[in-house]
mmCIF file of C-alpha atoms and ligand atoms in Angstrom:
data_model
loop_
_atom_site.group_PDB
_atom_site.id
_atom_site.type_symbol
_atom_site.label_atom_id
_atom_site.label_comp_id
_atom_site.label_asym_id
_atom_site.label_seq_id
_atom_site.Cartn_x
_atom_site.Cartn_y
_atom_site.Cartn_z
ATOM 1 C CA UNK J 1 -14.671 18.325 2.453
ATOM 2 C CA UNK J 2 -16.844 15.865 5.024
ATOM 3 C CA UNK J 3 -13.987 13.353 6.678
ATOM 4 C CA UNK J 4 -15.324 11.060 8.720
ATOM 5 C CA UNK J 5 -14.855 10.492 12.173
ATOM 6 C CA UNK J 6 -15.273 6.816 12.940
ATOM 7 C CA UNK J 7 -16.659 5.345 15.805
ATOM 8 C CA UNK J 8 -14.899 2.868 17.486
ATOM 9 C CA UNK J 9 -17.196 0.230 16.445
ATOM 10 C CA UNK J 10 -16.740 1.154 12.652
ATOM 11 C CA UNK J 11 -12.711 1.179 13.779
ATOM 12 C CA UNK J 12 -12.762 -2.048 14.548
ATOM 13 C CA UNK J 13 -14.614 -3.515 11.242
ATOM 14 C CA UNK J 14 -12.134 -1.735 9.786
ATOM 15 C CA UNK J 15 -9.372 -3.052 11.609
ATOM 16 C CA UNK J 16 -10.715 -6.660 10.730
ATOM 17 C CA UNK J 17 -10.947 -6.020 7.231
ATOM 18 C CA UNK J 18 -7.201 -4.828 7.292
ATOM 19 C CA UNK J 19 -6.351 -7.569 9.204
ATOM 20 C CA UNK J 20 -7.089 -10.121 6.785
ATOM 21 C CA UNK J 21 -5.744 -8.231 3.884
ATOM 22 C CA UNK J 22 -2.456 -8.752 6.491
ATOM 23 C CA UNK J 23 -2.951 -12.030 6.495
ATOM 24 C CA UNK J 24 -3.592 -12.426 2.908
ATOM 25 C CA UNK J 25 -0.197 -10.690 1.995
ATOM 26 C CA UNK J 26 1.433 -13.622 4.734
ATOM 27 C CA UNK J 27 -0.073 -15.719 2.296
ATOM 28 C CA UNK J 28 1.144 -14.362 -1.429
ATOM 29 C CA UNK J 29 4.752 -14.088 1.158
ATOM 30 C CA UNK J 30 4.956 -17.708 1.355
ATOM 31 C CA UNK J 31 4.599 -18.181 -2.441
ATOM 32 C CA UNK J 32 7.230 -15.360 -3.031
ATOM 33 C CA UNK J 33 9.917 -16.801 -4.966
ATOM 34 C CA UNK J 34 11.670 -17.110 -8.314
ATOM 35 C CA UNK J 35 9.371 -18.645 -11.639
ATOM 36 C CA UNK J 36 6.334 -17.805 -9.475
ATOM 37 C CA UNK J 37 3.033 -17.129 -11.672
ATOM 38 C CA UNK J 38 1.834 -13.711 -11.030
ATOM 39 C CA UNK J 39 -2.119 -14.354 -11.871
ATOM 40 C CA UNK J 40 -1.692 -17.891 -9.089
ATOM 41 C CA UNK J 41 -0.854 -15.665 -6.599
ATOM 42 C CA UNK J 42 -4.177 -13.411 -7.590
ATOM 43 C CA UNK J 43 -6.136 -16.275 -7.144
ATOM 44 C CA UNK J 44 -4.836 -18.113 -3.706
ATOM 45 C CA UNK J 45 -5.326 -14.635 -2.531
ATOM 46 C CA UNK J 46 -8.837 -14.424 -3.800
ATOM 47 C CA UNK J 47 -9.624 -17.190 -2.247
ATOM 48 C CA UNK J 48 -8.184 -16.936 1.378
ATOM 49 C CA UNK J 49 -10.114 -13.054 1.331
ATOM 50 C CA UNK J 50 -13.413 -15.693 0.159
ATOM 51 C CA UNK J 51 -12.607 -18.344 2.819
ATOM 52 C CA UNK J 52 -12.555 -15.677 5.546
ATOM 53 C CA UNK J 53 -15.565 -14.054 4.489
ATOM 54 C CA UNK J 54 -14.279 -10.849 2.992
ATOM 55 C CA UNK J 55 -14.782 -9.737 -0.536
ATOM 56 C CA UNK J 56 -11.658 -8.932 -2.539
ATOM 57 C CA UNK J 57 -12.146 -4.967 -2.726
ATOM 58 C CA UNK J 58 -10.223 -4.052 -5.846
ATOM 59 C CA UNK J 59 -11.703 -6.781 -7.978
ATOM 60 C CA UNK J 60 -14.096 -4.644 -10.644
ATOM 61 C CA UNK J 61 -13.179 -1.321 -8.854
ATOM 62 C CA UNK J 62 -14.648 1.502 -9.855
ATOM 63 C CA UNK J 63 -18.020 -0.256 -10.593
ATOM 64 C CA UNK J 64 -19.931 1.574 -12.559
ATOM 65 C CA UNK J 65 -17.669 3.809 -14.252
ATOM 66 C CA UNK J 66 -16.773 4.732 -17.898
ATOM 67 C CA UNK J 67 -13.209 2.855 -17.333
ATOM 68 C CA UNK J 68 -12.945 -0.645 -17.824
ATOM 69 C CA UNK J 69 -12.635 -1.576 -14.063
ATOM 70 C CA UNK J 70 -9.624 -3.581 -12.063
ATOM 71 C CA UNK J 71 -10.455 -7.052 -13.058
ATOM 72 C CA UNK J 72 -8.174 -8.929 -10.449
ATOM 73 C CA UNK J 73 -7.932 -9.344 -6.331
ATOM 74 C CA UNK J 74 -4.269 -7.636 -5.786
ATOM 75 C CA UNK J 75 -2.506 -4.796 -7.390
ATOM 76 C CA UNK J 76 1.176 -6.467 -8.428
ATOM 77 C CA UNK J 77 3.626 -3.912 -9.939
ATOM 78 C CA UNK J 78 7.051 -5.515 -10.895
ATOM 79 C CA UNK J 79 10.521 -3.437 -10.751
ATOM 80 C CA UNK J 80 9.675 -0.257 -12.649
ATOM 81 C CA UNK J 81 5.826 -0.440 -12.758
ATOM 82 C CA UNK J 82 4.907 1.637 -9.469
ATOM 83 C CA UNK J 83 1.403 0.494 -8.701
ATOM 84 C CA UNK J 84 -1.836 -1.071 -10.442
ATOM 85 C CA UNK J 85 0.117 -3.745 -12.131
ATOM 86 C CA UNK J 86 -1.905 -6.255 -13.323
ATOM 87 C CA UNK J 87 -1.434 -10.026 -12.632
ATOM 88 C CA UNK J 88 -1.323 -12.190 -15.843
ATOM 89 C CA UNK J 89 -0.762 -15.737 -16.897
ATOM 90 C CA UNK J 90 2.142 -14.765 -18.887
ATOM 91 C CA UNK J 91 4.035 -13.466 -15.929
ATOM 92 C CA UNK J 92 6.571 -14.775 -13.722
ATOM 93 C CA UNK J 93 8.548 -13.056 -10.998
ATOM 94 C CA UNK J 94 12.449 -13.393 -11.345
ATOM 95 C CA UNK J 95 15.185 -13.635 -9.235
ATOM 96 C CA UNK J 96 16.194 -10.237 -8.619
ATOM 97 C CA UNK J 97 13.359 -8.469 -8.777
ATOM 98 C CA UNK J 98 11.197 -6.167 -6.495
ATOM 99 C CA UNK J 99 7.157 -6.619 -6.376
ATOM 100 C CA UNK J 100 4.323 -4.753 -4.757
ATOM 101 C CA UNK J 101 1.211 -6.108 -3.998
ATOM 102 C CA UNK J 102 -1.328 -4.681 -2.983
ATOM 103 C CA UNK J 103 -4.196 -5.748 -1.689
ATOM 104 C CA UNK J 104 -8.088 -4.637 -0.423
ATOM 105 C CA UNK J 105 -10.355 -6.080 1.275
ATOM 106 C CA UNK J 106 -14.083 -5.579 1.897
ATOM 107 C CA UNK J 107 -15.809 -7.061 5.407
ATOM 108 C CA UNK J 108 -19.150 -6.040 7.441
ATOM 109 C CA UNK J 109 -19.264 -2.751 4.875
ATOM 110 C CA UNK J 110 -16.176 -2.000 5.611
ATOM 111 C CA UNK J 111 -12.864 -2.089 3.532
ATOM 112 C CA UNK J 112 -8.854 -2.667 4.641
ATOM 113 C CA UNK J 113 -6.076 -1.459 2.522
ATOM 114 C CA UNK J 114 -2.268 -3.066 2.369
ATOM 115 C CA UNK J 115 0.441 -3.057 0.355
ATOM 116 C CA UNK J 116 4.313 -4.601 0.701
ATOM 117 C CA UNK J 117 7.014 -4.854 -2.021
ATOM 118 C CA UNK J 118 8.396 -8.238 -1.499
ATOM 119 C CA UNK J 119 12.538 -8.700 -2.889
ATOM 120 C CA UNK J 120 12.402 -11.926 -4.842
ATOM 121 C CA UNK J 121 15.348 -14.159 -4.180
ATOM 122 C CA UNK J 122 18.436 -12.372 -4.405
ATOM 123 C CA UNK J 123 18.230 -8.387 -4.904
ATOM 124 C CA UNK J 124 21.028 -6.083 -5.265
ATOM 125 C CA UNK J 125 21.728 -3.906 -2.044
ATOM 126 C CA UNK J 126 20.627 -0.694 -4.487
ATOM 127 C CA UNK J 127 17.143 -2.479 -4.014
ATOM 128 C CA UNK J 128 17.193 -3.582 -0.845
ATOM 129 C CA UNK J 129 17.973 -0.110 -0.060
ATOM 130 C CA UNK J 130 15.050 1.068 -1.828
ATOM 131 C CA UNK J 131 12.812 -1.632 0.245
ATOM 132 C CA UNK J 132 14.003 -0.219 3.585
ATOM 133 C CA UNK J 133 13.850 3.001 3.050
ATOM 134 C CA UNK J 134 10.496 3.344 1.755
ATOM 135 C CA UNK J 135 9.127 1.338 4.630
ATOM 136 C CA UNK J 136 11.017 3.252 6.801
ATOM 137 C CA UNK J 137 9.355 6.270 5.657
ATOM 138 C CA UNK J 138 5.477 4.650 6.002
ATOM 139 C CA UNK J 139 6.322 4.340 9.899
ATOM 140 C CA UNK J 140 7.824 7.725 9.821
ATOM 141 C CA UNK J 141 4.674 9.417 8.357
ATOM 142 C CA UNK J 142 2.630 6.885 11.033
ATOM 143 C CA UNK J 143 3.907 8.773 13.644
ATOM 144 C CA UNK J 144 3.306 12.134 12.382
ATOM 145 C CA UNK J 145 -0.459 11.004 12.247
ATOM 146 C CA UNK J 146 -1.803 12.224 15.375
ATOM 147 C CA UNK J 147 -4.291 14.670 16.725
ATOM 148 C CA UNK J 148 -3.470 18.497 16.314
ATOM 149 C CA UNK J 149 -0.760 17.511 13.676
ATOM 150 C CA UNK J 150 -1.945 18.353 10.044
ATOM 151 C CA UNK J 151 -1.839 16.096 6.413
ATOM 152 C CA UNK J 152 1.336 17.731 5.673
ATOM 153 C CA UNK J 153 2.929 16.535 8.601
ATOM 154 C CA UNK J 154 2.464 13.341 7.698
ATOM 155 C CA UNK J 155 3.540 13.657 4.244
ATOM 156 C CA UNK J 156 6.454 15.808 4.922
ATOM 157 C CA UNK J 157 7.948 13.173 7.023
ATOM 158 C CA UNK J 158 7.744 10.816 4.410
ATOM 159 C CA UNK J 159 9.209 13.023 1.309
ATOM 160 C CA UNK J 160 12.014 14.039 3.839
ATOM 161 C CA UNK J 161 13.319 10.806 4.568
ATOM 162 C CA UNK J 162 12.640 9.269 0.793
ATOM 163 C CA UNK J 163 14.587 12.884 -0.731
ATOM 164 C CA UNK J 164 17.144 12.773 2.027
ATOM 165 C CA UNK J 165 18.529 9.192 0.563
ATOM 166 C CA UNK J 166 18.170 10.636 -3.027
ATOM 167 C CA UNK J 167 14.409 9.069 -4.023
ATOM 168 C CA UNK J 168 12.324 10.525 -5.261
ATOM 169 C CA UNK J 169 8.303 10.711 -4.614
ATOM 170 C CA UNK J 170 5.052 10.133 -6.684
ATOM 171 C CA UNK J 171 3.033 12.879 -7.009
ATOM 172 C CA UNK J 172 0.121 11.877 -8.701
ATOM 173 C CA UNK J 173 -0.834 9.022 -6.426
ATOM 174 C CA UNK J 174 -1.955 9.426 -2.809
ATOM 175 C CA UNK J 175 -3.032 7.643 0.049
ATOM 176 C CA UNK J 176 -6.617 8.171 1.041
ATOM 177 C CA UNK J 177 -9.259 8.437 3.433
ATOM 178 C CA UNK J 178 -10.999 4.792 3.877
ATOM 179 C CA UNK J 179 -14.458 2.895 5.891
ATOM 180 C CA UNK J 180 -17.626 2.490 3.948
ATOM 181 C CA UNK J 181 -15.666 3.449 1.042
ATOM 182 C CA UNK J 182 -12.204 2.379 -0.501
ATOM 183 C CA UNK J 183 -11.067 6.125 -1.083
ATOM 184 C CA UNK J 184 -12.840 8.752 1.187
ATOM 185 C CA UNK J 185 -11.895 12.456 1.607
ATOM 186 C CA UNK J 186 -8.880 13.520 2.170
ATOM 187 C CA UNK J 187 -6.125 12.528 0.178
ATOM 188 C CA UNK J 188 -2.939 11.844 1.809
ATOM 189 C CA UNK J 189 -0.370 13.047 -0.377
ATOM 190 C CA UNK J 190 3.444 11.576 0.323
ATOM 191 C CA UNK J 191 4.926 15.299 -0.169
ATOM 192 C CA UNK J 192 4.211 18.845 1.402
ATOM 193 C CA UNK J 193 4.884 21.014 3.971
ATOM 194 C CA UNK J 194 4.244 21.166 7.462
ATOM 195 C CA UNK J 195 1.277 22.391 8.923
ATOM 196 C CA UNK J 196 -0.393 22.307 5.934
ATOM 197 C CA UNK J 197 -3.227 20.643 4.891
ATOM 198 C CA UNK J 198 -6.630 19.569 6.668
ATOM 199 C CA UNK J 199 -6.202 18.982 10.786
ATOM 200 C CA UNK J 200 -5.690 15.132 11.782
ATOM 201 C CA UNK J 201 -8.572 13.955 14.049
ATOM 202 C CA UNK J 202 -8.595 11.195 16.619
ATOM 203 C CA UNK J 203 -11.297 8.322 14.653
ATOM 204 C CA UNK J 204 -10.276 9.415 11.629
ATOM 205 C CA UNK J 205 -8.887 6.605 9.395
ATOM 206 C CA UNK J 206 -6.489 7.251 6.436
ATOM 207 C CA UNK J 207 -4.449 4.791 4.227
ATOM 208 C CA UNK J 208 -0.603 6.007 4.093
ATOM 209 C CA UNK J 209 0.772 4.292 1.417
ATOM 210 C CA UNK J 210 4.229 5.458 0.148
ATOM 211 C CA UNK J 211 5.284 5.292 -3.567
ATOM 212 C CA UNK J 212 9.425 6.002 -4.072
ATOM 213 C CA UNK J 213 11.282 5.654 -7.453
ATOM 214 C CA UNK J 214 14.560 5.395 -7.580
ATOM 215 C CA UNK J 215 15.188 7.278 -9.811
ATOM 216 C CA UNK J 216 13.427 10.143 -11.094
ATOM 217 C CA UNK J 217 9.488 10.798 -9.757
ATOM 218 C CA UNK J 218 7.612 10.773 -13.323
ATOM 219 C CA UNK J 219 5.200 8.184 -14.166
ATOM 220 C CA UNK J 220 3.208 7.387 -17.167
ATOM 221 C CA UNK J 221 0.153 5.105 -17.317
ATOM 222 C CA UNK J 222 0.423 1.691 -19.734
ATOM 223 C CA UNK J 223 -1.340 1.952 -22.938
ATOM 224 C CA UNK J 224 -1.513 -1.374 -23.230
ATOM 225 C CA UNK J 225 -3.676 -2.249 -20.300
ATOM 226 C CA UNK J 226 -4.842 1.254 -18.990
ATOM 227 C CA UNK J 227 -4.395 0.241 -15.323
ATOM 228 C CA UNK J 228 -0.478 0.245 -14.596
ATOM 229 C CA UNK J 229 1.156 2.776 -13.533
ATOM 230 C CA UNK J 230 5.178 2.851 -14.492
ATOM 231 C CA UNK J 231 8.438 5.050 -13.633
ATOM 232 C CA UNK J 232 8.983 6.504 -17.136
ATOM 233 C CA UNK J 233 12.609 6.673 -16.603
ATOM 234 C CA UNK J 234 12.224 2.456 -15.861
ATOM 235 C CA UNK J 235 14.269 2.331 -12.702
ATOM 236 C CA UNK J 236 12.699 0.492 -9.753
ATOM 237 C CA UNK J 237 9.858 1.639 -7.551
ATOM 238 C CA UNK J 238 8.760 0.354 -4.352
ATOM 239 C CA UNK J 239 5.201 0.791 -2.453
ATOM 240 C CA UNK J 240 4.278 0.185 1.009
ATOM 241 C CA UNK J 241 0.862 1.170 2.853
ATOM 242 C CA UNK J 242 -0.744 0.435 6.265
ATOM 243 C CA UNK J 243 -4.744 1.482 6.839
ATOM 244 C CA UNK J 244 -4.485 3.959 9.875
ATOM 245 C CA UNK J 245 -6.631 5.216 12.523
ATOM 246 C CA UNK J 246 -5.629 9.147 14.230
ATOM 247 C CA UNK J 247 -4.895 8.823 17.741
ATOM 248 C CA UNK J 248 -3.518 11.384 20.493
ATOM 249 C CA UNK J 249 0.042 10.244 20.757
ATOM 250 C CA UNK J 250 0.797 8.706 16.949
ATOM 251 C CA UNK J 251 -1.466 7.253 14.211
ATOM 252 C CA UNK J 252 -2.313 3.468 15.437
ATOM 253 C CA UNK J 253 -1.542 0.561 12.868
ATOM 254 C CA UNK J 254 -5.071 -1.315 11.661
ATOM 255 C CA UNK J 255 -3.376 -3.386 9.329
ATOM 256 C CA UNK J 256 0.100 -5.684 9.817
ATOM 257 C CA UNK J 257 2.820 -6.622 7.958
ATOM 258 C CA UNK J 258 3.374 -9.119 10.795
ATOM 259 C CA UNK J 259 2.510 -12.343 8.768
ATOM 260 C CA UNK J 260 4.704 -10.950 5.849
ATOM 261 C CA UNK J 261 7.282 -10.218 8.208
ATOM 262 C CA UNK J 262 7.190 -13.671 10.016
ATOM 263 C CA UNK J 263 7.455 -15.675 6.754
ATOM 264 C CA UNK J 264 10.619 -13.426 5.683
ATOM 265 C CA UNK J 265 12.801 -14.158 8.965
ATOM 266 C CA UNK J 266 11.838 -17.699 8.417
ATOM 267 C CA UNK J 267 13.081 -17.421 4.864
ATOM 268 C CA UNK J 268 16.403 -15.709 5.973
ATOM 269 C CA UNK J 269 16.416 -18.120 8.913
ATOM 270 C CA UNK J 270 16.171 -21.446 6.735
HETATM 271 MG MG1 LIG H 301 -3.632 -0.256 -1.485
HETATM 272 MG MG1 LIG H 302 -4.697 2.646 -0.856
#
């Protein structure tokens, strides 16, 4: 398996690209909000990623395939759908519910990758539970992601503090490698063991990205659009991922939920 080690030239195109996926989700955050349109939000975020110069990096992903490829900018996956959820004309988010989005961007030949499940309006405590927890467990597996630790490190961190609150983990989807490509070797899985797995190295740059059901951890894929990917037992799911680079002491952040985060204690604030 050939993992990159990035330069700290490429780690900072990188970082840029993630940064303005950040600031992209700080944009779908202000729009959060009961009877909003899911396929608007796909296309103010299109355009802010245009605006900025950035190429939205999920939009016709995989080119060149057999599949039909991703035909939108963000990834939004609504209450039981955990990821790939497509944005459509005919849907509106509702008080109550939970939504991932998640977003990619391409910059300088390099790509970012972000996600954050937003609550919309009111959501039970069950939920907002859910929410915490899962984020919670992205910044647990960050720190695991240092030199000398191993893959499983980081994952076991994360499956330990999703299990320990009675979640349960996707299997079948993993984080990933990422820099001249969206998903480069390895694959970052969000359960194992520790000290198992390929050795972390400082420059390299991996996307952790947490996916925790509620309820139990199988998933099926929608037959009706081929992209979304759902809890079969249809209880919530929520999805959070920061783009990573391996440092000595603890991974190091390259994206930010800062501008999400800043619009939210407004919200509570107001
Ligand atoms: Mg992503
Ligand atoms: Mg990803």
């Amino acid at each position: 398996m050939n993992i990159k080690i990035k330069q700290e030239q490429e780690i900072d195109l990188i970082r840029e690209s993630s940064l303005l996926v950040g600031k992209t989700l700080g944009e779908v955050a202000k729009l959060i909000r009961p009877g909003v349109n899911t396929l608007m939000l796909d296309k103010v975020a299109e355009e802010f990623i245009r605006d900025h110069g950035g190429v939205p990096a999920f939009k016709n992903y995989p080119s060149g395939s057999e599949v039909p490829p991703f035909p939108f900018t963000l990834c939004i996956s609504v209450n039981e759908e955990v990821v790939h959820g497509m944005p459509s004309a005919g849907k509106d988010l509702r008080e109550g519910d939970i939504v991932s989005v998640d977003c990619g961007v391409l910059m300088n030949g390099y790509f970012g990758d972000s996600a954050y499940t937003f609550a919309v309006g009111e959501v039970s405590s069950k939920r907002k539970r859910l929410l915490r927890v899962t984020k919670e467990s992205l910044y647990l597996g960050i720190e695991q992601a240092r030199a000398g630790n191993f893959i499983g490190d980081v994952s076991q961190a994360i499956q330990f503090h999703a299990e320990s609150h009675g979640y349960s983990i996707v299997r079948e989807m993993v984080g990933h490698g990422i820099g001249q490509d969206l998903h480069e070797p390895p694959e970052v899985p969000n359960f194992g063991r520790k000290k198992t797995g390929i050795e972390l190295k400082e420059g390299m740059v991996i996307a952790i990205e947490p996916m925790v059901n509620l309820g139990k951890r199988k998933i099926r894929v929608s037959n009706t659009d081929g992209w979304t990917v759902l809890a079969s037992d249809g209880q919530p799911s929520a999805h959070f991922e920061h783009t990573v680079v391996i440092r000595k002491d603890k991974g190091e952040i390259l994206s930010s939920f800062d501008y999400v985060e800043s619009v939210e204690a407004t919200e509570i604030i107001s």
